[in-house]
C-alpha positions as protocol buffer text, in pm:
chain_id: "A"
residue {
  index: 1
  type: GLN
  ca { x: -840 y: 2271 z: 1482 }
}
residue {
  index: 2
  type: VAL
  ca { x: -711 y: 1996 z: 1284 }
}
residue {
  index: 3
  type: GLN
  ca { x: -899 y: 1837 z: 969 }
}
residue {
  index: 4
  type: LEU
  ca { x: -841 y: 1561 z: 744 }
}
residue {
  index: 5
  type: VAL
  ca { x: -964 y: 1600 z: 392 }
}
residue {
  index: 6
  type: GLU
  ca { x: -992 y: 1285 z: 177 }
}
residue {
  index: 7
  type: SER
  ca { x: -1015 y: 1244 z: -207 }
}
residue {
  index: 8
  type: GLY
  ca { x: -978 y: 990 z: -481 }
}
residue {
  index: 9
  type: GLY
  ca { x: -1279 y: 761 z: -404 }
}
residue {
  index: 10
  type: GLY
  ca { x: -1504 y: 659 z: -673 }
}
residue {
  index: 11
  type: LEU
  ca { x: -1628 y: 382 z: -896 }
}
residue {
  index: 12
  type: VAL
  ca { x: -1401 y: 126 z: -1054 }
}
residue {
  index: 13
  type: GLN
  ca { x: -1432 y: -218 z: -1220 }
}
residue {
  index: 14
  type: ALA
  ca { x: -1265 y: -523 z: -1065 }
}
residue {
  index: 15
  type: GLY
  ca { x: -903 y: -537 z: -1151 }
}
residue {
  index: 16
  type: GLY
  ca { x: -876 y: -146 z: -1159 }
}
residue {
  index: 17
  type: SER
  ca { x: -693 y: 97 z: -954 }
}
residue {
  index: 18
  type: LEU
  ca { x: -771 y: 395 z: -736 }
}
residue {
  index: 19
  type: ARG
  ca { x: -539 y: 636 z: -535 }
}
residue {
  index: 20
  type: LEU
  ca { x: -687 y: 782 z: -221 }
}
residue {
  index: 21
  type: SER
  ca { x: -530 y: 1105 z: -69 }
}
residue {
  index: 22
  type: CYS
  ca { x: -576 y: 1246 z: 280 }
}
residue {
  index: 23
  type: ALA
  ca { x: -435 y: 1582 z: 373 }
}
residue {
  index: 24
  type: ALA
  ca { x: -418 y: 1722 z: 723 }
}
residue {
  index: 25
  type: SER
  ca { x: -466 y: 2095 z: 776 }
}
residue {
  index: 26
  type: GLY
  ca { x: -545 y: 2344 z: 1053 }
}
residue {
  index: 27
  type: SER
  ca { x: -356 y: 2469 z: 1360 }
}
residue {
  index: 28
  type: ILE
  ca { x: 12 y: 2407 z: 1405 }
}
residue {
  index: 29
  type: PHE
  ca { x: 60 y: 2030 z: 1483 }
}
residue {
  index: 30
  type: THR
  ca { x: 291 y: 1733 z: 1436 }
}
residue {
  index: 31
  type: ILE
  ca { x: 150 y: 1400 z: 1300 }
}
residue {
  index: 32
  type: ASN
  ca { x: 267 y: 1068 z: 1433 }
}
residue {
  index: 33
  type: ALA
  ca { x: 116 y: 770 z: 1270 }
}
residue {
  index: 34
  type: MET
  ca { x: -139 y: 777 z: 989 }
}
residue {
  index: 35
  type: GLY
  ca { x: -366 y: 523 z: 845 }
}
residue {
  index: 36
  type: TRP
  ca { x: -653 y: 403 z: 639 }
}
residue {
  index: 37
  type: TYR
  ca { x: -955 y: 210 z: 768 }
}
residue {
  index: 38
  type: ARG
  ca { x: -1264 y: 94 z: 600 }
}
residue {
  index: 39
  type: GLN
  ca { x: -1606 y: -22 z: 663 }
}
residue {
  index: 40
  type: GLY
  ca { x: -1798 y: -241 z: 411 }
}
residue {
  index: 41
  type: PRO
  ca { x: -2158 y: -329 z: 411 }
}
residue {
  index: 42
  type: GLY
  ca { x: -2258 y: -522 z: 717 }
}
residue {
  index: 43
  type: LYS
  ca { x: -1907 y: -519 z: 850 }
}
residue {
  index: 44
  type: GLN
  ca { x: -1692 y: -354 z: 1127 }
}
residue {
  index: 45
  type: ARG
  ca { x: -1443 y: -95 z: 1062 }
}
residue {
  index: 46
  type: GLU
  ca { x: -1105 y: -250 z: 1006 }
}
residue {
  index: 47
  type: LEU
  ca { x: -756 y: -131 z: 967 }
}
residue {
  index: 48
  type: VAL
  ca { x: -633 y: -141 z: 598 }
}
residue {
  index: 49
  type: ALA
  ca { x: -285 y: 8 z: 618 }
}
residue {
  index: 50
  type: ALA
  ca { x: -93 y: 226 z: 851 }
}
residue {
  index: 51
  type: ILE
  ca { x: 237 y: 417 z: 835 }
}
residue {
  index: 52
  type: THR
  ca { x: 446 y: 561 z: 1109 }
}
residue {
  index: 53
  type: SER
  ca { x: 629 y: 905 z: 1099 }
}
residue {
  index: 54
  type: GLY
  ca { x: 947 y: 695 z: 1023 }
}
residue {
  index: 55
  type: GLY
  ca { x: 791 y: 510 z: 711 }
}
residue {
  index: 56
  type: SER
  ca { x: 732 y: 173 z: 873 }
}
residue {
  index: 57
  type: THR
  ca { x: 413 y: 17 z: 717 }
}
residue {
  index: 58
  type: ASN
  ca { x: 161 y: -235 z: 819 }
}
residue {
  index: 59
  type: TYR
  ca { x: -118 y: -391 z: 600 }
}
residue {
  index: 60
  type: ALA
  ca { x: -424 y: -611 z: 652 }
}
residue {
  index: 61
  type: ASP
  ca { x: -371 y: -957 z: 513 }
}
residue {
  index: 62
  type: SER
  ca { x: -644 y: -907 z: 264 }
}
residue {
  index: 63
  type: VAL
  ca { x: -470 y: -616 z: 92 }
}
residue {
  index: 64
  type: LYS
  ca { x: -109 y: -721 z: 105 }
}
residue {
  index: 65
  type: GLY
  ca { x: 53 y: -709 z: -240 }
}
residue {
  index: 66
  type: ARG
  ca { x: -226 y: -507 z: -372 }
}
residue {
  index: 67
  type: PHE
  ca { x: -231 y: -185 z: -172 }
}
residue {
  index: 68
  type: THR
  ca { x: 59 y: 50 z: -85 }
}
residue {
  index: 69
  type: ILE
  ca { x: 48 y: 326 z: 177 }
}
residue {
  index: 70
  type: SER
  ca { x: 285 y: 619 z: 160 }
}
residue {
  index: 71
  type: ARG
  ca { x: 314 y: 965 z: 307 }
}
residue {
  index: 72
  type: ASP
  ca { x: 461 y: 1301 z: 241 }
}
residue {
  index: 73
  type: ASN
  ca { x: 547 y: 1471 z: 564 }
}
residue {
  index: 74
  type: ALA
  ca { x: 606 y: 1817 z: 406 }
}
residue {
  index: 75
  type: LYS
  ca { x: 252 y: 1808 z: 281 }
}
residue {
  index: 76
  type: ASN
  ca { x: 98 y: 1648 z: 583 }
}
residue {
  index: 77
  type: THR
  ca { x: -58 y: 1392 z: 345 }
}
residue {
  index: 78
  type: VAL
  ca { x: -99 y: 1015 z: 339 }
}
residue {
  index: 79
  type: TYR
  ca { x: -179 y: 815 z: 25 }
}
residue {
  index: 80
  type: LEU
  ca { x: -323 y: 467 z: -51 }
}
residue {
  index: 81
  type: GLN
  ca { x: -261 y: 326 z: -383 }
}
residue {
  index: 82
  type: MET
  ca { x: -505 y: 46 z: -450 }
}
residue {
  index: 83
  type: ASN
  ca { x: -433 y: -190 z: -732 }
}
residue {
  index: 84
  type: SER
  ca { x: -594 y: -517 z: -849 }
}
residue {
  index: 85
  type: LEU
  ca { x: -920 y: -399 z: -683 }
}
residue {
  index: 86
  type: LYS
  ca { x: -1192 y: -664 z: -591 }
}
residue {
  index: 87
  type: PRO
  ca { x: -1554 y: -631 z: -524 }
}
residue {
  index: 88
  type: GLU
  ca { x: -1491 y: -721 z: -154 }
}
residue {
  index: 89
  type: ASP
  ca { x: -1284 y: -395 z: -127 }
}
residue {
  index: 90
  type: THR
  ca { x: -1611 y: -208 z: -160 }
}
residue {
  index: 91
  type: ALA
  ca { x: -1636 y: 15 z: 140 }
}
residue {
  index: 92
  type: VAL
  ca { x: -1619 y: 353 z: 290 }
}
residue {
  index: 93
  type: TYR
  ca { x: -1251 y: 436 z: 345 }
}
residue {
  index: 94
  type: TYR
  ca { x: -1164 y: 654 z: 640 }
}
residue {
  index: 95
  type: CYS
  ca { x: -817 y: 842 z: 686 }
}
residue {
  index: 96
  type: ASN
  ca { x: -692 y: 841 z: 1051 }
}
residue {
  index: 97
  type: ALA
  ca { x: -410 y: 1043 z: 1199 }
}
residue {
  index: 98
  type: GLU
  ca { x: -245 y: 1072 z: 1554 }
}
residue {
  index: 99
  type: VAL
  ca { x: -192 y: 1446 z: 1575 }
}
residue {
  index: 100
  type: LEU
  ca { x: 8 y: 1619 z: 1852 }
}
residue {
  index: 101
  type: VAL
  ca { x: -109 y: 1967 z: 1933 }
}
residue {
  index: 102
  type: ASP
  ca { x: 16 y: 2162 z: 2232 }
}
residue {
  index: 103
  type: GLY
  ca { x: 165 y: 1859 z: 2387 }
}
residue {
  index: 104
  type: VAL
  ca { x: -144 y: 1642 z: 2358 }
}
residue {
  index: 105
  type: TYR
  ca { x: -218 y: 1365 z: 2121 }
}
residue {
  index: 106
  type: TYR
  ca { x: -550 y: 1357 z: 1946 }
}
residue {
  index: 107
  type: ASP
  ca { x: -698 y: 1074 z: 1726 }
}
residue {
  index: 108
  type: CYS
  ca { x: -844 y: 1250 z: 1415 }
}
residue {
  index: 109
  type: TRP
  ca { x: -1064 y: 1098 z: 1156 }
}
residue {
  index: 110
  type: GLY
  ca { x: -1176 y: 1206 z: 802 }
}
residue {
  index: 111
  type: GLN
  ca { x: -1535 y: 1196 z: 687 }
}
residue {
  index: 112
  type: GLY
  ca { x: -1478 y: 894 z: 476 }
}
residue {
  index: 113
  type: THR
  ca { x: -1489 y: 841 z: 103 }
}
residue {
  index: 114
  type: GLN
  ca { x: -1673 y: 581 z: -93 }
}
residue {
  index: 115
  type: VAL
  ca { x: -1492 y: 303 z: -296 }
}
residue {
  index: 116
  type: THR
  ca { x: -1712 y: 95 z: -500 }
}
residue {
  index: 117
  type: VAL
  ca { x: -1565 y: -193 z: -706 }
}
residue {
  index: 118
  type: SER
  ca { x: -1802 y: -355 z: -959 }
}
residue {
  index: 119
  type: SER
  ca { x: -1784 y: -707 z: -1091 }
}
């Protein structure tokens, strides 16, 4: 099995910063793309940022210039550095990974970590 373990969520005031981490572990596998999604109160889950195995990145318009996604392939870990946080960034953030196991791709999700930005 492959599991995604998230950390770094919490409470922060507007203008502050948080760094989320997500580490993949389990059976022997290869990770293709990784990303972060979020779901705020009364909203649908949306893509925040994604990064390919080659390092190409994509960001939601709402976080461009404030968030940075990165990965450490040796550690099977993806990070999300969040700066200049706004109350509207409040959401449950989910880690996602495309995992190759025995020649088959699986779409794996973390349990989610709460990020709350106060005014």
